[in-house]
Coordinates of C-alpha atoms in Angstrom, one line a residue:
Chain A
M24 CA 96.9 96.7 94.4
I25 CA 100.5 96.9 94.3
S26 CA 102.4 98.5 97.2
L27 CA 104.2 101.1 95.6
A28 CA 106.0 102.2 98.5
G29 CA 107.2 98.7 99.0
R30 CA 108.4 98.7 95.4
D31 CA 110.2 102.3 95.5
I32 CA 111.5 100.7 98.4
M33 CA 113.2 97.9 97.1
H34 CA 114.0 99.6 93.8
A35 CA 116.4 101.6 95.5
W36 CA 117.0 100.0 98.8
G37 CA 120.9 100.6 99.0
K38 CA 120.1 104.1 99.3
F39 CA 117.0 103.4 101.8
V40 CA 119.3 101.2 103.8
F41 CA 121.8 103.6 104.2
T42 CA 120.2 106.9 104.8
G43 CA 118.0 104.3 107.8
V44 CA 121.0 103.2 109.3
G45 CA 122.4 106.8 109.5
L46 CA 119.1 107.8 111.1
G47 CA 119.5 104.8 113.1
L48 CA 122.3 105.7 114.8
L49 CA 120.9 108.9 115.6
I50 CA 117.8 106.8 117.2
G51 CA 120.4 104.8 118.8
V52 CA 121.8 107.9 120.9
T53 CA 118.5 108.8 121.6
L54 CA 117.9 105.6 122.8
S55 CA 120.9 105.6 124.8
M56 CA 120.0 108.9 126.6
A57 CA 117.2 107.6 127.7
G58 CA 119.2 104.2 128.7
I59 CA 121.5 106.7 130.6
Y60 CA 118.4 108.1 133.1
R61 CA 117.6 104.8 133.5
G62 CA 120.9 103.8 134.6
M63 CA 120.8 106.9 137.0
V64 CA 117.7 106.2 138.4
D65 CA 118.2 102.1 138.8
D66 CA 121.6 103.4 140.2
G67 CA 120.2 105.3 143.0
K68 CA 117.8 102.3 143.5
A69 CA 120.5 100.3 143.8
L70 CA 122.6 101.9 146.4
L71 CA 119.8 102.6 148.6
D72 CA 118.9 98.5 147.7
N73 CA 122.4 97.0 148.5
S74 CA 122.3 99.2 152.2
G75 CA 119.8 97.1 153.2
A76 CA 118.5 99.6 155.3
D77 CA 114.8 100.5 156.1
I78 CA 115.4 103.8 157.6
W79 CA 118.7 106.3 157.1
V80 CA 119.4 108.4 160.4
V81 CA 121.4 111.2 159.7
Q82 CA 122.6 114.4 160.7
K83 CA 119.7 117.0 161.8
E84 CA 118.1 118.9 159.0
T85 CA 120.6 117.3 156.2
L86 CA 119.8 115.7 153.3
G87 CA 122.2 113.1 154.5
P88 CA 124.0 111.1 153.5
Y89 CA 123.3 110.8 149.8
A90 CA 122.9 114.1 148.6
E91 CA 124.6 116.5 151.5
P92 CA 127.3 115.9 154.1
S93 CA 126.1 114.4 157.3
S94 CA 128.4 113.9 160.2
I95 CA 126.4 111.9 164.1
Y96 CA 128.5 110.7 166.4
D97 CA 129.8 107.0 165.8
D98 CA 127.9 105.9 168.6
S99 CA 124.7 107.1 168.3
W100 CA 123.6 103.9 166.9
R101 CA 123.3 102.5 170.5
G102 CA 120.3 104.9 171.5
I103 CA 118.7 104.3 168.4
R104 CA 119.1 100.7 168.6
S105 CA 117.2 100.7 171.8
M106 CA 114.7 102.1 170.2
P107 CA 110.7 100.0 169.5
G108 CA 111.1 98.3 166.5
V109 CA 114.2 98.7 165.4
A110 CA 116.0 95.4 164.6
R111 CA 119.6 95.7 163.8
T112 CA 121.9 99.1 163.4
A113 CA 125.2 99.9 161.4
N114 CA 127.4 102.8 161.2
I115 CA 128.2 104.0 157.6
T116 CA 130.4 106.0 155.9
Y117 CA 130.5 107.5 152.8
L118 CA 133.4 108.8 150.5
T119 CA 133.6 109.7 147.0
M120 CA 137.2 109.8 146.2
Q121 CA 140.1 108.9 143.5
V122 CA 141.4 105.5 144.4
R123 CA 145.3 104.4 143.7
H124 CA 145.1 100.7 141.8
G125 CA 148.6 100.3 140.5
D126 CA 149.2 102.9 137.9
R127 CA 145.7 104.7 137.5
D128 CA 143.2 106.6 139.6
V129 CA 139.6 105.1 139.9
R130 CA 136.7 107.1 141.0
T131 CA 135.0 105.1 143.5
M132 CA 133.2 105.7 146.2
V133 CA 134.3 104.1 149.4
T134 CA 132.4 102.9 151.7
G135 CA 133.4 102.2 155.4
I136 CA 130.8 99.3 156.9
T137 CA 130.9 98.8 160.7
A138 CA 132.0 95.1 162.1
G139 CA 129.8 91.9 161.6
G140 CA 128.7 89.7 158.7
P141 CA 126.4 89.3 155.7
G142 CA 123.1 90.9 156.2
T143 CA 124.6 93.5 158.2
P144 CA 123.7 97.2 156.9
G145 CA 125.5 98.5 154.7
W146 CA 127.0 95.3 153.8
P147 CA 127.4 94.0 150.5
P148 CA 124.1 91.5 150.0
Y149 CA 126.4 89.1 147.8
L150 CA 129.7 89.1 146.0
V151 CA 130.8 87.7 142.8
A152 CA 134.3 86.6 143.7
G153 CA 136.3 86.2 147.0
R154 CA 135.3 86.4 150.6
H155 CA 133.7 89.1 152.7
I156 CA 135.9 91.1 155.0
T157 CA 137.2 89.0 158.4
R158 CA 139.7 91.4 159.4
G159 CA 139.7 94.7 161.1
H160 CA 141.8 96.7 158.4
Y161 CA 143.2 96.8 155.4
E162 CA 141.2 94.3 153.6
A163 CA 138.5 95.8 150.6
V164 CA 135.4 94.5 149.4
A165 CA 135.5 96.0 145.7
D166 CA 133.0 96.5 142.4
I167 CA 134.0 94.8 139.8
A168 CA 133.2 98.0 137.3
G169 CA 136.2 99.6 138.8
G170 CA 138.5 96.7 136.5
F171 CA 139.3 95.4 140.4
K172 CA 140.9 91.9 141.2
L173 CA 141.4 89.8 143.9
G174 CA 144.2 90.2 145.4
D175 CA 144.8 93.9 143.8
R176 CA 146.5 96.6 146.0
L177 CA 144.7 99.3 146.4
R178 CA 146.1 102.6 148.1
I179 CA 143.3 104.9 150.0
R180 CA 144.9 107.8 151.3
R181 CA 148.4 106.5 153.5
N182 CA 147.3 103.1 153.2
G183 CA 147.3 100.0 151.3
Y184 CA 144.4 97.3 151.2
T185 CA 143.8 93.9 149.8
V186 CA 141.2 93.3 147.6
V187 CA 139.6 90.2 148.9
G188 CA 135.8 90.5 147.3
L189 CA 134.4 91.6 144.2
T190 CA 130.5 92.8 143.7
R191 CA 128.4 93.4 141.1
R192 CA 126.2 96.4 140.5
M193 CA 127.9 97.8 143.6
V194 CA 127.3 101.9 142.9
S195 CA 127.0 105.2 144.1
S196 CA 124.2 107.1 142.7
G197 CA 126.6 108.9 140.1
G198 CA 127.7 105.0 138.8
D199 CA 131.1 105.2 140.3
P200 CA 132.1 101.9 141.7
M201 CA 131.9 101.5 145.7
I202 CA 134.9 99.8 148.0
F203 CA 134.0 98.4 150.9
I204 CA 136.5 98.9 154.0
P205 CA 136.6 98.3 157.7
L206 CA 134.3 101.7 158.9
K207 CA 137.3 102.2 161.4
D208 CA 139.8 102.6 158.0
A209 CA 137.2 104.8 156.3
Q210 CA 136.6 107.1 159.3
E211 CA 140.4 107.8 159.2
A212 CA 140.5 107.9 155.6
Q213 CA 137.6 110.7 155.8
F214 CA 139.7 112.5 158.7
L215 CA 143.2 111.5 158.0
K216 CA 145.7 114.7 157.3
D217 CA 149.1 114.5 155.9
N218 CA 152.0 114.5 158.4
D219 CA 153.3 118.5 158.0
A220 CA 149.1 119.4 158.9
I221 CA 149.3 117.0 162.0
R222 CA 152.6 118.4 163.0
Q223 CA 150.8 122.4 162.7
Q224 CA 148.1 121.3 164.1
R225 CA 149.8 120.3 167.2
R226 CA 152.2 123.2 167.1
R227 CA 148.8 125.2 166.9
T228 CA 147.4 123.4 169.9
A229 CA 150.7 123.3 172.3
A230 CA 150.6 127.2 171.4
N231 CA 147.0 127.6 173.0
P232 CA 147.4 128.6 176.6
A233 CA 143.7 127.2 177.0
F234 CA 144.9 124.0 176.1
N235 CA 148.7 124.2 177.4
R236 CA 148.0 125.5 181.2
P237 CA 151.4 125.0 183.2
Q238 CA 148.9 123.7 185.9
V239 CA 147.3 120.5 184.4
P240 CA 149.9 118.7 183.3
G241 CA 148.6 116.1 180.3
L242 CA 145.2 118.4 179.1
V243 CA 147.2 119.3 175.8
D244 CA 148.3 115.6 175.7
S245 CA 144.4 114.6 175.7
V246 CA 143.8 117.3 173.3
I247 CA 146.1 116.1 171.1
A248 CA 144.9 112.3 171.1
S249 CA 141.0 113.6 171.0
Q250 CA 142.0 115.3 167.4
S251 CA 143.8 112.7 165.6
T252 CA 140.7 110.6 166.0
N253 CA 137.3 111.1 163.7
P254 CA 134.4 110.1 166.2
Y255 CA 132.1 110.5 163.5
V256 CA 130.2 108.8 160.9
N257 CA 127.7 109.4 158.1
A258 CA 124.5 107.7 158.9
V259 CA 123.1 105.0 161.0
L260 CA 121.2 102.7 159.3
V261 CA 118.6 100.6 160.4
Q262 CA 116.7 97.8 160.1
I263 CA 113.1 97.2 161.4
E264 CA 111.6 94.6 163.2
E265 CA 109.2 92.8 161.3
G266 CA 105.7 94.1 162.2
H267 CA 106.5 97.5 162.9
D268 CA 105.6 100.5 160.5
A269 CA 109.0 102.2 159.0
D270 CA 107.2 105.7 159.2
G271 CA 106.5 105.0 162.8
V272 CA 109.8 104.0 164.2
A273 CA 111.3 106.9 161.8
E274 CA 109.0 109.4 164.1
S275 CA 110.1 107.8 166.7
I276 CA 113.9 108.3 166.6
R277 CA 113.2 111.7 165.1
R278 CA 111.2 112.5 168.3
W279 CA 113.7 111.1 170.6
K280 CA 117.1 111.4 169.1
R281 CA 116.8 114.9 167.5
L282 CA 118.3 113.3 164.3
T283 CA 117.2 113.4 160.8
V284 CA 115.4 109.8 159.7
Y285 CA 114.7 109.2 156.3
T286 CA 112.4 106.3 155.3
R287 CA 113.3 104.3 152.2
S288 CA 110.4 106.7 149.9
Q289 CA 111.8 109.3 151.2
M290 CA 115.5 108.7 150.5
E291 CA 114.5 107.3 147.4
D292 CA 112.9 110.9 146.9
I293 CA 115.9 112.6 147.6
L294 CA 117.8 110.8 145.4
L295 CA 115.9 110.9 142.2
G296 CA 114.0 114.6 142.8
K297 CA 117.3 115.9 144.0
L298 CA 120.7 114.0 143.5
I299 CA 120.1 113.5 140.0
A300 CA 117.3 116.3 139.3
T301 CA 119.9 118.3 137.4
S302 CA 121.3 115.0 135.4
A303 CA 117.8 113.8 134.5
K304 CA 116.5 117.4 133.2
Q305 CA 119.9 117.7 131.3
I306 CA 119.3 114.4 129.9
A307 CA 115.5 114.9 129.3
M308 CA 116.5 118.4 127.2
F309 CA 118.7 116.2 125.2
L310 CA 116.2 113.7 124.7
V311 CA 113.8 116.6 123.4
I312 CA 116.4 118.1 121.3
L313 CA 117.3 115.0 119.5
S314 CA 113.7 114.1 119.2
I315 CA 113.6 117.2 116.9
V316 CA 116.8 116.8 115.2
S317 CA 115.4 113.5 114.0
A318 CA 112.2 114.7 113.3
A319 CA 113.7 117.4 111.0
I320 CA 116.4 114.9 109.3
V321 CA 113.0 112.6 108.3
A322 CA 111.2 115.6 107.4
F323 CA 114.3 116.7 104.9
I324 CA 115.1 113.0 103.5
I325 CA 111.6 112.2 103.3
Y326 CA 111.3 115.8 101.5
T327 CA 113.8 114.8 99.2
L328 CA 113.2 111.6 98.0
T329 CA 109.5 113.0 97.1
L330 CA 110.8 115.8 95.8
G331 CA 113.3 113.4 93.4
K332 CA 109.9 111.3 92.0
I333 CA 108.3 114.8 90.7
R334 CA 107.7 113.7 87.5
E335 CA 106.2 109.9 88.6
I336 CA 103.9 111.6 91.2
A337 CA 103.0 113.8 88.1
V338 CA 102.7 111.1 85.7
L339 CA 100.6 109.0 88.8
K340 CA 98.1 111.9 89.2
L341 CA 97.6 112.0 85.3
I342 CA 96.8 109.0 85.1
G343 CA 94.3 109.3 87.5
T344 CA 95.8 108.2 91.0
R345 CA 94.2 109.4 94.1
N346 CA 95.7 111.5 96.0
R347 CA 95.4 109.3 99.0
T348 CA 97.3 106.2 97.3
I349 CA 100.0 109.4 96.8
A350 CA 100.2 110.4 100.5
A351 CA 100.2 106.8 101.7
M352 CA 103.2 105.5 99.8
I353 CA 105.4 108.8 101.1
M354 CA 104.1 107.8 104.5
Q355 CA 104.8 104.1 104.2
Q356 CA 108.1 105.2 103.0
A357 CA 108.4 107.2 106.0
I358 CA 107.2 105.0 108.5
A359 CA 109.7 101.8 107.2
L360 CA 112.5 104.3 107.0
G361 CA 111.5 105.1 110.5
M362 CA 111.7 101.3 111.6
I363 CA 114.7 100.7 109.7
G364 CA 115.8 103.6 112.0
F365 CA 114.6 102.0 114.9
V366 CA 116.0 98.6 114.5
V367 CA 119.5 100.1 113.7
G368 CA 119.0 102.2 116.6
K369 CA 118.1 99.4 119.1
I370 CA 120.9 97.2 117.7
T371 CA 123.0 100.3 118.5
A372 CA 122.1 101.1 121.9
T373 CA 122.2 97.7 122.6
L374 CA 124.9 96.1 121.4
L375 CA 127.5 99.1 120.4
M376 CA 126.5 101.7 122.8
A377 CA 125.3 100.3 126.1
P378 CA 128.7 98.0 126.7
I379 CA 131.1 100.6 126.1
F380 CA 129.2 103.7 127.8
P381 CA 131.0 104.7 130.8
K382 CA 128.1 105.2 132.8
Y383 CA 125.3 102.2 133.2
V384 CA 123.0 102.5 130.7
L385 CA 119.4 100.7 131.4
L386 CA 117.4 100.1 128.3
E387 CA 114.1 98.9 129.4
P388 CA 111.8 97.0 127.0
L389 CA 108.8 99.7 127.8
D390 CA 111.1 102.7 126.6
S391 CA 111.8 100.6 123.4
V392 CA 108.7 100.2 122.8
R393 CA 107.6 104.4 123.7
G394 CA 110.9 104.9 121.5
F395 CA 109.0 102.5 118.5
V396 CA 105.7 104.5 118.8
A397 CA 107.7 108.2 119.3
V398 CA 109.8 107.2 116.0
V399 CA 106.1 106.3 113.8
V400 CA 104.5 109.2 115.2
I401 CA 107.6 111.4 114.3
C402 CA 108.1 109.8 110.7
I403 CA 104.2 110.5 110.3
L404 CA 104.3 114.0 111.1
S405 CA 107.7 114.4 109.0
S406 CA 106.3 112.9 106.1
I407 CA 103.5 115.8 106.1
I408 CA 105.4 118.1 104.2
A409 CA 105.9 115.7 101.9
I410 CA 103.1 115.1 101.3
R411 CA 101.9 118.2 101.1
A412 CA 105.0 119.3 98.2
A413 CA 103.2 115.6 96.4
L414 CA 99.8 116.6 96.4
K415 CA 100.6 120.4 95.1
V416 CA 102.3 119.0 92.0
D417 CA 100.2 119.4 88.9
P418 CA 99.7 116.7 87.2
A419 CA 100.2 118.8 83.5
E420 CA 103.9 118.8 84.4
A421 CA 103.8 115.1 83.0
I422 CA 102.4 117.2 79.4
G423 CA 105.4 119.3 79.6
G424 CA 104.8 122.5 77.0
Chain B
M8 CA 80.8 105.7 64.4
A9 CA 78.1 108.7 66.0
G10 CA 77.9 109.4 69.0
K11 CA 81.7 107.5 69.9
G12 CA 85.3 109.0 70.0
I13 CA 86.0 112.7 71.1
R14 CA 84.2 116.0 69.5
I15 CA 85.1 119.4 70.6
E16 CA 83.2 122.3 70.1
G17 CA 84.3 126.4 70.2
L18 CA 86.8 125.4 72.9
K19 CA 88.5 128.1 74.2
K20 CA 91.1 128.7 76.8
R21 CA 92.0 132.4 78.7
Y22 CA 95.2 132.4 81.2
G23 CA 94.9 135.4 83.2
S24 CA 92.4 138.4 83.2
G25 CA 92.4 142.2 81.8
D26 CA 95.2 143.6 80.0
T27 CA 97.2 140.6 80.5
A28 CA 94.9 137.9 79.1
V29 CA 96.1 135.7 76.7
D30 CA 93.7 133.5 74.7
A31 CA 95.7 130.5 74.2
L32 CA 92.7 128.7 72.6
K33 CA 90.6 130.8 70.6
N34 CA 88.0 128.6 68.7
V35 CA 89.1 125.0 68.4
D36 CA 86.9 122.3 66.9
M37 CA 87.8 118.7 65.9
Q38 CA 85.9 115.3 65.6
V39 CA 88.2 112.0 66.3
P40 CA 86.1 108.9 65.3
P41 CA 86.3 105.9 66.9
G42 CA 89.8 103.4 65.3
E43 CA 90.9 106.7 63.7
V44 CA 94.4 108.4 64.2
V45 CA 94.4 112.0 63.5
G46 CA 97.6 114.7 63.7
L47 CA 98.0 117.8 65.7
I48 CA 100.2 119.7 64.5
G49 CA 101.6 123.7 64.9
P50 CA 104.6 125.9 65.6
S51 CA 105.9 126.8 69.3
G52 CA 103.0 128.9 71.1
S53 CA 100.3 127.7 68.9
G54 CA 98.0 126.4 72.0
K55 CA 99.0 122.6 71.2
T56 CA 99.8 122.0 75.0
T57 CA 97.0 124.0 76.0
L58 CA 94.5 121.8 74.1
L59 CA 96.5 118.5 75.2
K60 CA 95.8 119.7 79.1
C61 CA 92.1 120.4 78.3
L62 CA 91.6 117.2 76.2
G63 CA 92.8 115.4 79.3
A64 CA 91.0 117.4 81.8
V65 CA 94.3 118.4 83.5
I66 CA 93.1 122.1 83.0
E67 CA 89.6 123.5 83.0
P68 CA 88.9 125.5 79.4
T69 CA 87.0 128.9 79.3
A70 CA 84.3 128.0 76.8
G71 CA 83.2 125.6 74.8
R72 CA 82.0 122.0 75.0
M73 CA 84.0 118.4 74.5
T74 CA 82.0 115.1 74.6
L75 CA 83.6 112.4 74.8
G76 CA 81.3 108.9 73.3
D77 CA 78.2 109.9 74.2
E78 CA 79.0 111.8 77.3
V79 CA 79.2 115.4 77.4
I80 CA 82.4 116.2 80.1
Y81 CA 82.2 120.2 79.5
D82 CA 80.0 122.7 78.2
D83 CA 81.0 126.0 79.5
E84 CA 82.1 123.9 83.0
W85 CA 82.9 120.6 84.0
K86 CA 79.9 117.7 83.8
V87 CA 82.0 115.2 85.4
G88 CA 82.5 115.3 88.9
D89 CA 85.9 113.7 89.4
L90 CA 88.3 114.1 86.6
R91 CA 90.8 112.4 88.0
A92 CA 89.0 109.1 87.5
L93 CA 88.0 110.4 84.3
R94 CA 91.4 110.5 83.2
R95 CA 91.9 107.1 84.5
D96 CA 89.2 105.4 82.8
K97 CA 88.4 107.4 80.1
I98 CA 91.5 109.1 78.5
G99 CA 94.6 107.1 77.6
F100 CA 97.9 109.5 77.8
I101 CA 101.3 108.8 76.0
F102 CA 103.8 111.0 76.5
Q103 CA 106.7 112.6 74.7
A104 CA 109.4 110.6 76.8
P105 CA 107.4 107.4 78.2
Y106 CA 107.5 108.8 81.5
L107 CA 107.3 105.0 83.0
I108 CA 107.2 104.8 86.6
P109 CA 111.1 103.4 87.6
F110 CA 110.6 101.2 90.3
L111 CA 107.8 99.4 89.1
D112 CA 108.7 96.2 86.3
V113 CA 107.3 96.4 82.6
T114 CA 104.4 94.4 83.6
D115 CA 103.0 96.3 86.4
N116 CA 103.9 99.7 84.9
V117 CA 101.0 98.7 82.8
A118 CA 98.6 97.0 85.1
L119 CA 98.6 99.7 87.5
L120 CA 95.9 101.5 86.0
P121 CA 93.5 99.0 86.0
M122 CA 94.3 98.2 89.8
L123 CA 94.2 102.0 90.5
A124 CA 90.4 101.6 88.6
G125 CA 89.9 98.7 91.0
K126 CA 90.2 95.6 89.2
S127 CA 91.9 92.8 90.8
N128 CA 95.9 92.5 90.6
A129 CA 95.4 89.1 88.6
E130 CA 93.1 90.7 86.3
S131 CA 94.8 93.2 85.8
R132 CA 98.4 92.0 85.3
Q133 CA 96.5 89.7 82.4
R134 CA 95.4 92.4 80.4
A135 CA 98.9 94.2 80.6
T136 CA 100.4 90.9 79.7
E137 CA 98.2 90.3 76.5
L138 CA 98.7 94.1 75.5
L139 CA 102.7 94.1 75.9
Q140 CA 102.2 90.5 73.7
A141 CA 100.5 92.4 71.3
L142 CA 103.4 95.2 71.5
D143 CA 105.7 92.2 71.3
V144 CA 107.4 93.5 74.7
E145 CA 106.1 90.4 76.4
H146 CA 109.8 89.3 76.6
R147 CA 110.5 92.1 79.0
A148 CA 107.5 91.5 81.2
K149 CA 109.8 91.5 84.3
A150 CA 112.3 94.1 83.2
M151 CA 112.8 97.2 84.9
P152 CA 112.1 100.5 82.8
S153 CA 115.8 101.4 82.9
Q154 CA 116.5 97.8 81.5
I155 CA 114.9 98.5 78.1
S156 CA 115.6 100.2 75.2
G157 CA 113.9 103.9 74.7
G158 CA 111.8 101.8 71.9
E159 CA 110.8 99.0 74.1
Q160 CA 109.9 101.7 76.6
Q161 CA 107.5 103.5 74.0
R162 CA 105.4 100.7 73.5
V163 CA 105.1 99.9 77.2
A164 CA 104.1 103.5 77.6
I165 CA 101.3 102.9 74.8
A166 CA 100.4 99.5 76.5
R167 CA 99.8 101.4 79.7
G168 CA 97.7 104.3 77.4
L169 CA 95.6 101.4 76.4
V170 CA 95.2 99.1 79.1
N171 CA 92.0 100.4 80.6
R172 CA 91.2 100.5 76.7
P173 CA 89.9 104.2 76.8
P174 CA 87.6 105.7 74.1
V175 CA 90.4 108.2 73.5
I176 CA 94.3 108.3 73.6
L177 CA 96.2 111.9 73.6
A178 CA 100.0 111.3 72.4
D179 CA 101.7 113.7 72.6
E180 CA 105.3 113.7 70.3
P181 CA 105.3 110.2 71.3
T182 CA 107.8 109.5 68.5
A183 CA 110.5 112.4 69.1
P184 CA 113.1 110.7 70.7
L185 CA 112.9 107.4 68.3
D186 CA 115.0 107.3 64.9
S187 CA 112.4 106.7 62.0
E188 CA 112.6 103.3 61.6
R189 CA 110.7 103.5 65.4
A190 CA 109.1 106.2 64.8
L191 CA 107.0 104.5 62.3
A192 CA 106.5 101.5 64.1
V193 CA 105.2 103.7 67.3
I194 CA 102.6 104.9 64.6
R195 CA 101.5 102.0 62.9
I196 CA 101.3 100.3 66.0
L197 CA 98.9 103.3 67.4
N198 CA 97.2 102.7 64.0
Q199 CA 96.5 99.2 64.8
M200 CA 95.5 99.7 68.2
A201 CA 93.2 102.2 67.5
R202 CA 91.4 99.9 64.9
Q203 CA 91.5 96.6 67.1
H204 CA 89.9 98.8 70.3
E205 CA 88.1 101.6 68.7
T206 CA 90.4 104.5 69.9
A207 CA 90.1 107.5 68.6
I208 CA 93.7 108.7 69.1
I209 CA 95.0 112.4 68.7
V210 CA 98.7 112.6 68.1
V211 CA 100.1 116.0 68.7
T212 CA 103.5 116.1 66.5
H213 CA 106.6 118.3 65.0
D214 CA 107.8 114.9 63.5
E215 CA 108.2 115.5 59.9
K216 CA 108.8 111.8 59.6
I217 CA 105.4 111.1 61.0
I218 CA 103.1 113.4 59.3
P219 CA 102.8 111.5 56.1
T220 CA 101.2 108.7 58.1
F221 CA 98.1 110.8 58.7
K222 CA 94.8 110.4 57.1
R223 CA 93.7 114.0 59.0
I224 CA 95.9 116.5 60.0
Y225 CA 94.8 119.2 62.4
H226 CA 96.7 122.6 62.3
I227 CA 96.5 124.8 65.4
R228 CA 97.7 128.2 64.8
D229 CA 97.2 131.3 67.1
G230 CA 94.6 128.8 68.9
V231 CA 92.6 128.2 65.8
T232 CA 92.0 124.8 64.3
Y233 CA 91.9 124.3 60.9
E234 CA 91.3 120.5 59.7
E235 CA 93.0 119.8 56.6
A236 CA 93.1 116.0 54.3
G237 CA 96.5 114.0 55.1
E238 CA 98.5 112.2 52.8
G239 CA 98.7 109.0 54.8
R240 CA 96.6 106.1 54.8
G241 CA 96.9 104.9 58.5
F242 CA 98.6 101.7 57.6
E243 CA 95.9 100.0 56.4

């Protein structure tokens, strides 16, 4: 038996392919939306992976340092380091801000890392070019996603930094490229005010009789000095010793240091369940809407194609073609249209949309398989309307009268 | 000849019911033996199309009896379970317009019917090719319907009507779109095929050009048929 669907497609392949391309662009957008969600999840996981931490110690009763502001003293690490099962600790600060790069502003996550070397928690695990930070000030390691190059000059607040190293896939959970600078610089950047504000603060402190007592010379200078430094960091990153259980160490720190402590799995829950939950819901909603629109378009196209063949269908029925042969013809065409659309959509998402999209788009093979199955199911369901219309065609229409 | 061809006795068809009922066929009697081509003539609204639809098992008559070959297919109710199979295997259709399937080439347009009947592709195409040869369109076997002339399309449609070797063929104004020469050629072909394949052919027509070619003509008026001897000799 010849394939009626195949012959019909080959007969009007141009119309069919163009329709498939149109549908494919829509499927491409749908696949890209799924890829954007996966990218967000991957960004979040990359952030945790790249920190090199097993445990995050943050301000009590906060979801810091990624989902909420967190502030703990920068000497807390000493006490944490002495806890059983703790191998390494490191202060860390995170500050999402605009960084001046040449003539443009780049949205980045400036990360203050403690002195140390590769392997220290918070340090970028590898570089794609250049070297790590070796000086105490004004050097930066930046992610290439921000368009930075070695030797570039960056302006963070009032200070200039030289890019000495480049990383890849070091991004915030929002996809902003990370810039690593020395911790002291980062603390200053978080705290640093403009000159007018500093002068005003000094004046207000000096005018306060509690700080400026005639009998205590030097008190006001001490207070002003303490106001000019930032003794806080956002979190302490902890690596645990081999053979120790992260939950056990975390519980110990919680009990003795009265700080909030998150393990890797808890931090992942915060990132995925809270930080990107709203975005994920928005994307899921878009996916549902796009799927419905795709289904409606496939249904409309197949219905229109079928209506254009009413006379042929009447003739086929009159000469004895079984209903299932006619239904199969329509369904096969719908599936073929979906397959063309899927191939075009996959190519569009992979080669056109993912590279130019401003966020990381992660197209996972399993998502493609799910997408393919969804497209086929949608096409089958969408063809039902057309099949119903075809089966209602009266073979007498071929005779006329 | 007895027991073959098509025989219709007292066929009636009523549309609607009550005050709005319309008797499209009041009393139709026809008999067409194998090998004969008869004309069915009547004015618009006389019941020609309704009769054709009843004969083609497309609509159900209200009463009467129809015998196809040796088989009673209708006797106040359908006696055949699968009407679609009946149309596929025992009735050939030739329409006013060829109504070829536009996405199948000439050979497959003809071969489709035997394929639908369960014949192999090779056998179906072989039978199609033989008929296309007989109808002198074999040279267009691989052409698409849009690439051949109206006369050639009509011959392909005739081949399609004959390919399953049905005992009866219903032709609905098969020469309407053709000029005199081609119209007569089509009737000549139908006569040849009727004789060769022992097929009973009923040609519904208004076409003055071909009416003289029929040996027998059935007139239908207000749902009633009247038989008349024609002037034609059926191209013997």
